[in-house]
């Protein structure tokens, strides 16, 4: 059985992907479990193999990126960076030290913490950064001595399958296994008796289902879920200086990023200047064919997402919003939507309260800082956030008062393999990246011995 894959730039089916059966999932899990017994043994061999895998991915960046752009719609340059990020992560985790951590070493004895692998990790990814997020999961999971069964979103299965082929050739058999199929397949992976940890990135609803199902088997989970990131512009900010950063923080990847700017709070005095500066960029950005080097923004990745963004903007208009730029789907084939800056809209309207996940940015005036913080924090989400100011010290003080896993001053978002990436409240459980992310793929093992 196969399922269709659509190119969002044309709206046409251009390929088919295999629908993994439950027997095939059992076989992938068994292969991963078998491979883990030797993969988990020798960390120096593991580190060498990961370096080799990184080189193999580097050599195939263009081929994987072309497929990623075809199925997901992002500009090729962005797709190349995303694929290259997998190699970067494999290398970084190959090099990082993983214990043992010595807690005591004196005349009474020695106490240390070893880090042991969990076993087989089920990694489940969404359609916005399918390859990049696969790397976020595979690299630390492998470094810790686990093996992986990876499932991409049914909207974007192909680039991940190709990544799987490349890794399959570079690593011992069974260490990374890619399976493709719908949401049910993800649910089976979570419930599968071989799975010891689920590393999930996706929506809040699916994250809750994963958490419940994993609890039944006492499996570890990392859940990176949605966000509704606020950006607070302080009264000392220069609209001309911050506009580019704010704009791309919101519109990069056509706004389909968990930690994109999703609402901007501006002091009433600066409102018009910020709106004008953002609208000026929005109306000159090149939207179109993502294989064209001049293109800056591609289409939305899926038809349901185009419908959702259209519905949220229409709803905002009915509540008094005015589009300072954009506001409509673009005529013609494909799932294109105009880069849109909305004014006259406030908290309580869906486009502000919900995660729009598209090229639409509401700008909301605030009275004073307390008002801005109260609005920014009045959400179930708590992923990224940012403060924009001429005074980074003051920015950092305000940052500490935002309920979020991450707050950046004069930037949004910034992610690095070395730094933890995490959400609080409904945005997630656990952490990815850095040594903190690596530790979530391990169990601690305390070993204590007398002198
Ligand atoms: P989604 O939750 O619909 O699907 C994500 C993945 O989970 C897919 O592979 C899907 O097939 C699978 N899945 C769905 N239901 C499942 C279940 N019950 N059990 C197991 N697997 C299941 O999300 P999406 O629409 O693909 O992605 C968009 C969402 O992802 C947005 O909310 C976005 O904010 C979020 N996201 C979060 C981060 C982060 O790091 N916090 C990063 C990227 C995207």
Short mmCIF file of C-alpha atoms and ligand atoms in Angstrom, two decimals:
data_model
loop_
_atom_site.label_atom_id
_atom_site.label_comp_id
_atom_site.label_asym_id
_atom_site.label_seq_id
_atom_site.Cartn_x
_atom_site.Cartn_y
_atom_site.Cartn_z
CA UNK A 1 0.00 0.00 0.00
CA UNK A 2 1.14 3.51 -0.83
CA UNK A 3 -0.11 6.98 -0.05
CA UNK A 4 0.07 10.17 -2.11
CA UNK A 5 2.54 12.98 -1.59
CA UNK A 6 1.59 16.46 -2.85
CA UNK A 7 3.89 19.26 -3.98
CA UNK A 8 2.45 22.31 -2.15
CA UNK A 9 3.82 24.68 -4.81
CA UNK A 10 1.55 23.09 -7.42
CA UNK A 11 -1.10 21.31 -5.38
CA UNK A 12 -0.47 18.20 -7.49
CA UNK A 13 0.43 14.67 -6.39
CA UNK A 14 4.03 14.06 -7.47
CA UNK A 15 5.02 10.87 -5.66
CA UNK A 16 3.84 8.03 -3.46
CA UNK A 17 5.25 6.75 -0.18
CA UNK A 18 4.96 3.30 1.37
CA UNK A 19 2.34 2.76 4.05
CA UNK A 20 4.12 0.75 6.74
CA UNK A 21 2.10 -2.29 7.84
CA UNK A 22 2.08 -3.54 11.41
CA UNK A 23 4.27 -6.51 10.40
CA UNK A 24 6.78 -4.11 8.89
CA UNK A 25 6.72 -1.99 12.04
CA UNK A 26 7.40 -5.13 14.09
CA UNK A 27 10.32 -5.91 11.78
CA UNK A 28 11.74 -2.37 12.13
CA UNK A 29 11.41 -2.53 15.92
CA UNK A 30 13.08 -5.96 16.00
CA UNK A 31 15.93 -4.71 13.80
CA UNK A 32 16.40 -1.71 16.09
CA UNK A 33 16.37 -3.88 19.22
CA UNK A 34 18.91 -6.30 17.71
CA UNK A 35 21.20 -3.52 16.57
CA UNK A 36 21.02 -1.77 19.94
CA UNK A 37 22.75 -4.66 21.74
CA UNK A 38 26.04 -3.99 19.99
CA UNK A 39 25.52 -0.26 19.25
CA UNK A 40 25.07 0.39 22.97
CA UNK A 41 28.38 -1.29 23.88
CA UNK A 42 31.29 0.75 22.61
CA UNK A 43 31.17 4.50 22.64
CA UNK A 44 34.35 5.10 20.66
CA UNK A 45 33.04 3.01 17.78
CA UNK A 46 29.75 4.82 18.03
CA UNK A 47 31.41 8.20 17.83
CA UNK A 48 33.41 7.18 14.75
CA UNK A 49 30.30 5.83 13.05
CA UNK A 50 28.46 9.08 13.74
CA UNK A 51 31.30 11.10 12.17
CA UNK A 52 31.05 8.84 9.13
CA UNK A 53 27.28 9.34 9.00
CA UNK A 54 27.76 13.12 9.19
CA UNK A 55 30.07 13.03 6.18
CA UNK A 56 27.56 10.88 4.28
CA UNK A 57 24.77 13.39 4.95
CA UNK A 58 27.01 16.29 3.92
CA UNK A 59 27.67 14.55 0.60
CA UNK A 60 23.93 14.25 -0.10
CA UNK A 61 22.71 17.68 1.02
CA UNK A 62 21.60 18.79 -2.44
CA UNK A 63 19.75 15.58 -3.27
CA UNK A 64 17.85 15.48 0.04
CA UNK A 65 17.15 19.23 -0.04
CA UNK A 66 15.57 19.01 -3.51
CA UNK A 67 13.12 16.38 -2.26
CA UNK A 68 12.43 18.37 0.90
CA UNK A 69 11.57 21.46 -1.13
CA UNK A 70 9.33 19.44 -3.45
CA UNK A 71 7.25 17.95 -0.63
CA UNK A 72 7.39 20.75 1.94
CA UNK A 73 7.61 23.95 -0.13
CA UNK A 74 10.49 25.75 1.59
CA UNK A 75 13.07 27.63 -0.54
CA UNK A 76 15.99 25.44 -1.56
CA UNK A 77 18.55 27.47 0.39
CA UNK A 78 16.57 26.90 3.58
CA UNK A 79 16.17 23.20 2.74
CA UNK A 80 19.93 22.86 2.27
CA UNK A 81 20.57 24.49 5.65
CA UNK A 82 18.07 22.15 7.26
CA UNK A 83 19.69 19.03 5.82
CA UNK A 84 23.19 20.32 6.61
CA UNK A 85 22.01 20.76 10.20
CA UNK A 86 21.68 16.97 10.53
CA UNK A 87 25.39 16.56 9.78
CA UNK A 88 26.24 19.35 12.22
CA UNK A 89 24.27 17.63 14.96
CA UNK A 90 25.73 14.19 14.29
CA UNK A 91 29.21 15.71 14.60
CA UNK A 92 28.50 17.78 17.67
CA UNK A 93 26.99 14.87 19.56
CA UNK A 94 29.74 12.53 18.38
CA UNK A 95 32.27 14.84 19.99
CA UNK A 96 30.49 15.70 23.22
CA UNK A 97 31.50 13.88 26.42
CA UNK A 98 28.92 11.77 28.21
CA UNK A 99 30.03 11.13 31.76
CA UNK A 100 30.83 9.44 33.98
CA UNK A 101 30.12 12.22 36.44
CA UNK A 102 32.15 11.81 39.63
CA UNK A 103 30.19 12.86 42.71
CA UNK A 104 32.74 11.79 45.28
CA UNK A 105 36.32 10.52 45.10
CA UNK A 106 38.10 10.53 48.45
CA UNK A 107 39.41 8.24 51.18
CA UNK A 108 35.90 6.94 51.86
CA UNK A 109 35.32 5.84 48.28
CA UNK A 110 34.22 6.81 44.82
CA UNK A 111 30.67 7.57 43.68
CA UNK A 112 29.87 8.19 40.05
CA UNK A 113 26.94 8.47 37.70
CA UNK A 114 27.11 6.49 34.48
CA UNK A 115 24.74 7.23 31.64
CA UNK A 116 23.11 4.18 30.11
CA UNK A 117 21.11 4.00 26.90
CA UNK A 118 17.37 3.44 27.12
CA UNK A 119 17.06 1.01 24.20
CA UNK A 120 14.89 1.71 21.16
CA UNK A 121 13.66 5.27 20.64
CA UNK A 122 10.50 6.01 18.64
CA UNK A 123 11.06 9.39 16.98
CA UNK A 124 8.01 11.13 15.49
CA UNK A 125 8.27 14.37 13.52
CA UNK A 126 5.95 17.03 12.00
CA UNK A 127 5.94 18.45 8.46
CA UNK A 128 7.49 21.86 9.04
CA UNK A 129 11.15 20.79 9.52
CA UNK A 130 10.99 17.05 8.84
CA UNK A 131 14.67 16.48 8.18
CA UNK A 132 16.08 18.97 10.67
CA UNK A 133 13.95 17.66 13.52
CA UNK A 134 14.87 14.08 12.61
CA UNK A 135 18.47 15.15 13.23
CA UNK A 136 17.52 16.70 16.58
CA UNK A 137 16.34 13.26 17.68
CA UNK A 138 18.66 10.83 15.90
CA UNK A 139 21.98 12.45 16.84
CA UNK A 140 21.61 12.52 20.65
CA UNK A 141 19.72 9.20 20.69
CA UNK A 142 22.57 7.46 18.85
CA UNK A 143 25.29 9.14 20.88
CA UNK A 144 23.71 7.80 24.05
CA UNK A 145 23.74 4.26 22.63
CA UNK A 146 20.11 3.94 21.56
CA UNK A 147 18.78 2.89 18.18
CA UNK A 148 15.93 4.66 16.44
CA UNK A 149 12.71 3.98 14.58
CA UNK A 150 11.75 7.28 12.94
CA UNK A 151 8.41 8.32 11.47
CA UNK A 152 7.96 11.58 9.56
CA UNK A 153 4.61 13.28 8.94
CA UNK A 154 2.54 11.70 6.16
CA UNK A 155 2.63 15.11 4.42
CA UNK A 156 6.44 15.03 4.14
CA UNK A 157 7.71 11.43 4.15
CA UNK A 158 10.16 11.48 1.24
CA UNK A 159 13.16 13.52 2.35
CA UNK A 160 13.22 11.54 5.61
CA UNK A 161 13.16 8.26 3.66
CA UNK A 162 16.11 9.50 1.66
CA UNK A 163 17.93 10.55 4.84
CA UNK A 164 17.21 7.03 6.14
CA UNK A 165 18.85 5.50 3.05
CA UNK A 166 21.94 7.64 3.50
CA UNK A 167 22.22 6.75 7.19
CA UNK A 168 21.52 3.10 6.47
CA UNK A 169 24.56 2.98 4.20
CA UNK A 170 26.78 4.78 6.71
CA UNK A 171 25.74 3.08 9.98
CA UNK A 172 25.44 -0.57 11.08
CA UNK A 173 22.19 -2.20 9.94
CA UNK A 174 19.18 -1.52 12.16
CA UNK A 175 20.61 1.51 13.97
CA UNK A 176 18.28 3.98 12.19
CA UNK A 177 15.03 2.72 10.65
CA UNK A 178 12.54 4.98 8.86
CA UNK A 179 8.89 3.98 8.60
CA UNK A 180 6.21 6.03 6.82
CA UNK A 181 2.48 6.22 7.32
CA UNK A 182 -0.29 8.16 9.03
CA UNK A 183 -1.04 9.16 12.61
CA UNK A 184 -2.11 5.59 13.46
CA UNK A 185 1.37 4.35 12.70
CA UNK A 186 2.74 6.92 15.18
CA UNK A 187 0.28 5.68 17.79
CA UNK A 188 1.41 2.06 17.19
CA UNK A 189 5.04 3.07 17.60
CA UNK A 190 4.27 4.65 20.96
CA UNK A 191 2.42 1.55 22.16
CA UNK A 192 4.91 -0.92 20.70
CA UNK A 193 6.43 -3.07 23.48
CA UNK A 194 9.97 -2.57 22.12
CA UNK A 195 9.82 1.25 22.39
CA UNK A 196 11.51 2.59 25.53
CA UNK A 197 11.33 6.29 24.76
CA UNK A 198 9.21 8.49 22.53
CA UNK A 199 10.75 11.67 21.20
CA UNK A 200 7.81 13.55 19.70
CA UNK A 201 7.50 16.91 17.96
CA UNK A 202 4.06 18.02 16.84
CA UNK A 203 0.76 19.48 17.97
CA UNK A 204 -0.51 19.71 21.54
CA UNK A 205 -3.42 17.34 20.87
CA UNK A 206 -1.22 14.58 19.50
CA UNK A 207 1.34 15.24 22.26
CA UNK A 208 -1.29 14.60 24.92
CA UNK A 209 -2.28 11.33 23.20
CA UNK A 210 1.38 10.28 23.03
CA UNK A 211 1.92 11.12 26.69
CA UNK A 212 -1.11 9.07 27.76
CA UNK A 213 -0.18 6.06 25.66
CA UNK A 214 3.47 6.16 26.77
CA UNK A 215 2.44 6.33 30.42
CA UNK A 216 0.81 2.90 30.15
CA UNK A 217 4.25 1.37 29.45
CA UNK A 218 6.16 3.79 31.72
CA UNK A 219 8.08 4.95 28.66
CA UNK A 220 10.16 8.11 28.74
CA UNK A 221 8.84 10.98 26.64
CA UNK A 222 10.12 14.22 25.24
CA UNK A 223 7.29 16.30 23.80
CA UNK A 224 8.06 19.44 21.78
CA UNK A 225 4.65 20.91 21.05
CA UNK A 226 3.06 24.06 19.73
CA UNK A 227 3.78 27.66 20.59
CA UNK A 228 2.18 31.09 20.40
CA UNK A 229 5.34 33.11 20.84
CA UNK A 230 4.96 36.74 21.87
CA UNK A 231 7.43 39.46 20.89
CA UNK A 232 7.36 42.49 23.18
CA UNK A 233 8.70 45.71 21.70
CA UNK A 234 9.87 48.07 24.48
CA UNK A 235 9.29 51.82 24.34
CA UNK A 236 12.99 52.53 23.69
CA UNK A 237 13.11 50.36 20.52
CA UNK A 238 13.83 51.83 17.09
CA UNK A 239 11.18 50.44 14.68
CA UNK A 240 13.48 50.74 11.66
CA UNK A 241 16.26 48.84 13.44
CA UNK A 242 14.11 45.92 14.63
CA UNK A 243 11.74 45.45 11.68
CA UNK A 244 13.85 42.98 9.67
CA UNK A 245 14.57 40.77 12.67
CA UNK A 246 10.95 40.79 13.79
CA UNK A 247 9.68 40.13 10.28
CA UNK A 248 11.88 37.10 9.62
CA UNK A 249 11.28 35.82 13.16
CA UNK A 250 7.62 35.57 12.19
CA UNK A 251 7.68 34.70 8.48
CA UNK A 252 10.67 32.34 8.10
CA UNK A 253 9.54 28.97 6.68
CA UNK A 254 6.27 30.75 5.76
CA UNK A 255 5.54 31.18 9.46
CA UNK A 256 5.45 27.42 9.96
CA UNK A 257 7.82 27.21 12.88
CA UNK A 258 6.92 26.23 16.41
CA UNK A 259 9.07 29.05 17.80
CA UNK A 260 8.20 31.76 15.27
CA UNK A 261 6.97 35.18 16.44
CA UNK A 262 3.19 34.69 16.44
CA UNK A 263 2.04 38.02 17.97
CA UNK A 264 3.79 41.34 18.49
CA UNK A 265 3.02 43.70 21.39
CA UNK A 266 4.04 47.31 20.79
CA UNK A 267 3.71 50.47 22.90
CA UNK A 268 0.76 52.50 21.52
CA UNK A 269 3.19 55.31 20.61
CA UNK A 270 5.26 53.05 18.33
CA UNK A 271 2.35 51.05 16.91
CA UNK A 272 2.04 52.77 13.53
CA UNK A 273 5.77 52.94 12.91
CA UNK A 274 6.23 49.21 13.64
CA UNK A 275 3.22 48.23 11.51
CA UNK A 276 4.44 50.39 8.61
CA UNK A 277 7.96 48.97 8.76
CA UNK A 278 6.69 45.35 8.86
CA UNK A 279 4.14 45.98 6.10
CA UNK A 280 6.81 47.53 3.89
CA UNK A 281 8.90 44.34 4.12
CA UNK A 282 5.84 42.08 3.71
CA UNK A 283 4.84 43.76 0.47
CA UNK A 284 8.27 43.43 -1.14
CA UNK A 285 9.16 39.89 -0.12
CA UNK A 286 9.45 37.42 -3.02
CA UNK A 287 6.81 34.71 -2.65
CA UNK A 288 6.77 31.93 -5.19
CA UNK A 289 8.43 28.85 -6.62
CA UNK A 290 10.79 27.59 -3.88
CA UNK A 291 13.19 26.15 -6.45
CA UNK A 292 13.84 29.68 -7.77
CA UNK A 293 16.87 31.21 -6.04
CA UNK A 294 15.15 34.61 -5.80
CA UNK A 295 12.25 33.20 -3.77
CA UNK A 296 12.19 34.10 -0.08
CA UNK A 297 8.90 32.50 0.95
CA UNK A 298 7.31 29.36 -0.44
CA UNK A 299 3.73 28.15 -0.08
CA UNK A 300 2.08 26.80 3.04
CA UNK A 301 2.96 23.12 3.21
CA UNK A 302 -0.48 21.56 3.23
CA UNK A 303 -4.00 22.29 2.03
CA UNK A 304 -5.50 22.01 5.54
CA UNK A 305 -2.93 24.59 6.70
CA UNK A 306 -3.86 26.99 3.87
CA UNK A 307 -7.53 26.61 4.82
CA UNK A 308 -6.79 27.19 8.48
CA UNK A 309 -4.74 30.34 7.88
CA UNK A 310 -7.42 31.71 5.52
CA UNK A 311 -10.09 30.99 8.12
CA UNK A 312 -8.14 32.72 10.92
CA UNK A 313 -7.57 35.85 8.83
CA UNK A 314 -11.23 35.97 7.74
CA UNK A 315 -12.29 35.57 11.36
CA UNK A 316 -9.94 38.38 12.42
CA UNK A 317 -11.43 40.65 9.74
CA UNK A 318 -14.91 39.94 11.05
CA UNK A 319 -13.61 41.11 14.44
CA UNK A 320 -12.34 44.42 13.05
CA UNK A 321 -8.83 43.52 11.89
CA UNK A 322 -7.33 45.41 8.99
CA UNK A 323 -4.56 43.97 6.80
CA UNK A 324 -1.73 46.51 6.57
CA UNK A 325 -0.19 44.08 4.07
CA UNK A 326 -1.50 40.94 2.39
CA UNK A 327 -4.58 39.24 3.77
CA UNK A 328 -5.52 36.66 1.14
CA UNK A 329 -4.57 33.41 -0.54
CA UNK A 330 -2.70 34.00 -3.78
CA UNK A 331 -4.63 33.05 -6.93
CA UNK A 332 -3.28 30.19 -8.99
CA UNK A 333 -2.05 26.69 -8.24
CA UNK A 334 -0.37 25.79 -4.99
CA UNK A 335 -0.99 26.75 -1.37
CA UNK A 336 0.37 30.31 -1.43
CA UNK A 337 -0.81 33.01 0.98
CA UNK A 338 0.20 36.69 0.96
CA UNK A 339 2.59 37.73 3.76
CA UNK A 340 0.08 39.42 6.05
CA UNK A 341 0.42 42.04 8.79
CA UNK A 342 -2.77 42.59 10.80
CA UNK A 343 -3.75 45.58 12.94
CA UNK A 344 -6.94 46.43 14.81
CA UNK A 345 -6.92 43.03 16.43
CA UNK A 346 -6.36 42.07 20.07
CA UNK A 347 -6.29 39.21 22.52
CA UNK A 348 -9.54 37.25 22.48
CA UNK A 349 -9.52 36.90 18.68
CA UNK A 350 -8.45 33.50 17.35
CA UNK A 351 -5.49 34.70 15.28
CA UNK A 352 -3.95 36.12 18.46
CA UNK A 353 -5.00 33.39 20.90
CA UNK A 354 -4.22 30.37 18.71
CA UNK A 355 -1.12 29.19 16.89
CA UNK A 356 -1.68 30.43 13.31
CA UNK A 357 1.37 28.61 11.86
CA UNK A 358 1.39 30.68 8.70
CA UNK A 359 2.58 33.97 7.15
CA UNK A 360 0.30 36.15 9.29
CA UNK A 361 1.40 38.47 12.07
CA UNK A 362 -0.95 40.43 14.35
CA UNK A 363 0.48 43.64 15.88
CA UNK A 364 -1.21 44.63 19.15
CA UNK A 365 -0.75 47.93 21.02
CA UNK A 366 -0.18 47.88 24.79
CA UNK A 367 -0.58 50.52 27.53
CA UNK A 368 2.44 49.85 29.72
CA UNK A 369 4.92 47.07 30.38
CA UNK A 370 2.70 45.32 32.96
CA UNK A 371 -0.10 45.22 30.39
CA UNK A 372 2.27 43.78 27.77
CA UNK A 373 3.59 41.08 30.11
CA UNK A 374 0.09 40.12 31.26
CA UNK A 375 -1.03 39.68 27.65
CA UNK A 376 2.12 37.86 26.58
CA UNK A 377 1.75 35.41 29.47
CA UNK A 378 -2.02 34.86 29.12
CA UNK A 379 -1.70 31.69 27.04
CA UNK A 380 -1.54 27.94 27.49
CA UNK A 381 1.71 27.99 25.50
CA UNK A 382 5.24 28.80 26.66
CA UNK A 383 7.78 27.98 23.98
CA UNK A 384 9.83 30.93 22.61
CA UNK A 385 9.43 34.66 23.16
CA UNK A 386 11.42 37.83 22.61
CA UNK A 387 12.02 41.39 23.81
CA UNK A 388 13.05 44.15 21.39
CA UNK A 389 14.89 47.16 22.77
CA UNK A 390 17.83 49.55 22.42
CA UNK A 391 18.95 48.44 25.88
CA UNK A 392 19.78 44.68 26.04
CA UNK A 393 20.26 44.83 29.84
CA UNK A 394 16.75 46.10 30.30
CA UNK A 395 15.62 43.56 27.71
CA UNK A 396 17.07 40.73 29.77
CA UNK A 397 15.22 41.96 32.89
CA UNK A 398 11.92 41.92 31.03
CA UNK A 399 12.83 38.55 29.45
CA UNK A 400 13.03 36.92 32.87
CA UNK A 401 9.37 37.83 33.48
CA UNK A 402 7.99 35.99 30.44
CA UNK A 403 6.52 32.52 31.04
CA UNK A 404 8.41 30.62 28.37
CA UNK A 405 11.11 28.04 27.88
CA UNK A 406 13.23 30.49 25.88
CA UNK A 407 13.40 34.27 25.55
CA UNK A 408 15.72 36.07 23.16
CA UNK A 409 16.59 39.77 23.21
CA UNK A 410 16.54 41.42 19.77
CA UNK A 411 16.31 38.07 17.97
CA UNK A 412 13.70 35.33 17.49
CA UNK A 413 14.12 32.39 17.27
CA UNK A 414 17.71 31.34 17.86
CA UNK A 415 18.45 27.66 18.14
CA UNK A 416 21.82 26.05 18.49
CA UNK A 417 22.82 22.45 19.06
CA UNK A 418 24.66 23.56 22.20
CA UNK A 419 21.73 25.33 23.86
CA UNK A 420 18.64 23.71 25.37
CA UNK A 421 15.45 24.04 23.35
CA UNK A 422 12.28 23.65 25.38
CA UNK A 423 8.76 24.71 26.08
CA UNK A 424 6.91 25.13 29.37
CA UNK A 425 3.17 24.82 30.06
CA UNK A 426 1.40 23.17 27.08
CA UNK A 427 4.42 23.71 24.81
CA UNK A 428 6.17 20.63 25.99
CA UNK A 429 7.70 18.17 28.37
CA UNK A 430 11.47 17.76 28.51
CA UNK A 431 14.18 19.40 26.48
CA UNK A 432 16.14 18.89 23.26
CA UNK A 433 19.69 19.84 22.25
CA UNK A 434 22.84 20.33 24.25
CA UNK A 435 23.95 18.10 27.07
CA UNK A 436 20.48 18.48 28.63
CA UNK A 437 18.83 16.99 25.55
CA UNK A 438 21.42 14.21 25.43
CA UNK A 439 20.69 13.25 29.03
CA UNK A 440 17.01 12.70 28.17
CA UNK A 441 18.11 9.75 26.00
CA UNK A 442 19.78 8.08 28.97
CA UNK A 443 19.03 6.60 32.35
CA UNK A 444 21.37 7.47 35.20
CA UNK A 445 23.22 4.61 36.84
CA UNK A 446 24.76 5.34 40.20
CA UNK A 447 27.84 3.25 40.98
CA UNK A 448 29.29 3.58 44.48
CA UNK A 449 32.33 1.73 45.79
CA UNK A 450 34.38 1.93 48.97
CA UNK A 451 38.09 2.73 48.84
P1 LIG B 1 0.82 16.62 14.34
O1 LIG B 1 0.75 16.53 15.81
O2 LIG B 1 -0.44 16.51 13.57
O3 LIG B 1 1.76 15.47 13.76
C1 LIG B 1 3.11 15.32 14.15
C2 LIG B 1 3.53 13.89 13.96
O4 LIG B 1 2.84 13.08 14.92
C3 LIG B 1 3.20 13.29 12.61
O5 LIG B 1 4.23 12.42 12.22
C4 LIG B 1 1.90 12.52 12.89
O6 LIG B 1 1.65 11.50 11.96
C5 LIG B 1 2.17 12.00 14.27
N1 LIG B 1 0.99 11.72 15.10
C6 LIG B 1 -0.23 12.31 15.07
N2 LIG B 1 -1.03 11.81 16.02
C7 LIG B 1 -0.31 10.88 16.70
C8 LIG B 1 -0.57 10.04 17.83
N3 LIG B 1 -1.75 10.02 18.45
N4 LIG B 1 0.42 9.23 18.25
C9 LIG B 1 1.64 9.24 17.67
N5 LIG B 1 1.95 10.01 16.59
C10 LIG B 1 0.98 10.83 16.11
O7 LIG B 1 1.60 17.96 14.03
P2 LIG B 1 1.91 18.64 12.61
O8 LIG B 1 0.65 19.28 12.12
O9 LIG B 1 2.62 17.66 11.74
O10 LIG B 1 3.00 19.75 13.03
C11 LIG B 1 2.67 21.04 13.43
C12 LIG B 1 2.75 21.17 14.93
O11 LIG B 1 4.06 20.80 15.39
C13 LIG B 1 2.56 22.59 15.39
O12 LIG B 1 1.72 22.64 16.51
C14 LIG B 1 3.98 23.02 15.78
O13 LIG B 1 4.04 24.07 16.73
C15 LIG B 1 4.54 21.77 16.32
N6 LIG B 1 6.01 21.83 16.33
C16 LIG B 1 6.65 21.94 17.53
C17 LIG B 1 8.05 22.06 17.58
C18 LIG B 1 8.78 22.19 18.89
O14 LIG B 1 9.98 21.94 18.92
N7 LIG B 1 8.13 22.57 19.98
C19 LIG B 1 8.77 22.04 16.41
C20 LIG B 1 8.09 21.92 15.19
C21 LIG B 1 6.70 21.81 15.18
#
